[in-house]
């Protein structure tokens, strides 16, 4: 859930304006591009919207490409004076990272698997060792070699066959999340001729190590809509379609249970789930529906012994409950409670072991890990001792073990990977995140959780970190981050890169606004559909509270968000531009109405349960009332840095491009507005390990320059 942002910067030194003490008048010799206005009337529900920049949605139009390039050139000119600072920040952040690093190995089916990086290289190396960590290393994939000749490269969905001989893997070299699956013989190094195009990248082997199941994407919408079965050594054109998800609000996927007994096809929308199961040793058999979909009922399944365990919101279990059902009769009427619903505890996930059940929970916004023995002789929680931490169950592929692997970090504490003996309750820290350079001491920083009061009286939590000794006099620069959609929760996490802001006097805040599940499922329900505006007003009210408490002021407050968080940025600058000196909006979803009316755009139909379907008048009117692009008006706006990727499949590049054009047309200030389009990347930004870090350096230079911090 964490996304890297392509961020760009400021460029001239500004004289003090009447409103913000850090800005000056822009150099009139450097003029932004002028984009042609070509009005298009968009009519729905007897309402006509005039979109002057609708024509920018054609990436094959050379005039569009020329405009994006002109914006990039303008951005380069306006940020020229910060280039050295960007380089210095990049080197500073890179110097904290151990370049020759490796993951903690995990054991699966007789092999220890690990991922490592070598000094000076951008991409991971995947390897394994047979039985013992002292055994000879077997290189599976060196992505540094595979990435040669590509400006973007990502390997995903590495799937090892049960006989350990083969690896299926997906590769994307465009950043549009259209992966090509290939199969490699790990004994000979040969990559087989089978080439499976336009997939999610993920795949699952049957028990025979000869049959592979994978998910195809629709070529136009990129919706994951079909599951295929491939027999090793046969033409891909002969692959059998085993499932077609015809409801365009659902996506489908395939995996194998941790017990290895069942293959599972899942279908899901925002509000509804459905699964099909098939014994993994019978790959040509017919998948059986586990429980037919019921609108509004979500469930997930895990297999253990002769039962399935079902995590579900059925029976009005808003925060979910855990149930079980015999594997031979899985219909909902046979589900029985294991852990009943609790109003104050959200069950987020479960992990099943031979002797233990591990439940990931959230209570009052905090992560909890509950461990139970199946025989009832143990039931306890792992102890955590503050309010600004993140703890989560990590990779645990081994079913028959008493060791639980989990990770822990906080705003002030680097990440640790911990193996916990569930029987003896002893823990072993397998790896602590290194912060190189000899300057970091967590005792120099303070983290806390404060609460803001929203306009409707709701208390909104905010996690903060800053260096010790700050004065609450309103003069501190503060970066407030938010997301607030899809129930995705941004937990308080440690960042080595963030130290470059903190050590220069910035406070960093995460606003846990409605639309996430930070305070349970109802917290999400109160920030979606016809309650979406709560997300925006919560963020604004958090800003007002931080100002009122003296942490910062409007002259020194900054906001940041990406994707759906970019929608948040677009909304707050329309609603309360006076609160912020600068805003970073990365790959922002800002043309809500037009996008949600276009069911040919990737992901649109699957989003109806999140935003509403604007083909219905009520949702159309509500969306239009907050859609950032539709609500740009003649007023002053903060300094803004807006980024996108030409190949973005989630938020199309033309949304931020149109938004910038309209902002330039209507805004009444002289504040900086720059757009940067990565012409080679998509939603996640650059693929290289340190290329992504350069983007963070650009982002931070933007913020620091607004504060007249030059080094």
Short mmCIF file of C-alpha atoms in Angstrom, two decimals, residues 94 98-102 115-125 137 139 142 144-145 689-690:
data_model
loop_
_atom_site.label_atom_id
_atom_site.label_comp_id
_atom_site.label_asym_id
_atom_site.label_seq_id
_atom_site.Cartn_x
_atom_site.Cartn_y
_atom_site.Cartn_z
CA UNK A 94 21.25 6.96 -0.23
CA UNK A 98 22.92 -0.39 3.21
CA UNK A 99 23.47 -1.02 -0.48
CA UNK A 100 24.64 -4.62 -0.18
CA UNK A 101 21.55 -5.64 1.73
CA UNK A 102 19.48 -8.82 1.86
CA UNK A 115 16.29 -11.42 -1.95
CA UNK A 116 19.42 -9.31 -1.93
CA UNK A 117 20.91 -6.15 -3.40
CA UNK A 118 24.50 -5.56 -4.44
CA UNK A 119 26.32 -2.26 -4.02
CA UNK A 120 25.83 0.12 -6.89
CA UNK A 121 22.99 -1.86 -8.43
CA UNK A 122 19.35 -0.84 -8.66
CA UNK A 123 17.50 -4.14 -8.88
CA UNK A 124 17.09 -7.21 -6.65
CA UNK A 125 18.71 -10.61 -7.03
CA UNK A 137 23.65 -20.07 -3.45
CA UNK A 139 20.69 -17.50 -8.44
CA UNK A 142 19.38 -11.25 -11.37
CA UNK A 144 20.00 -6.09 -12.89
CA UNK A 145 20.89 -8.17 -15.93
CA UNK A 689 15.77 1.07 -6.18
CA UNK A 690 17.65 4.36 -6.21
#
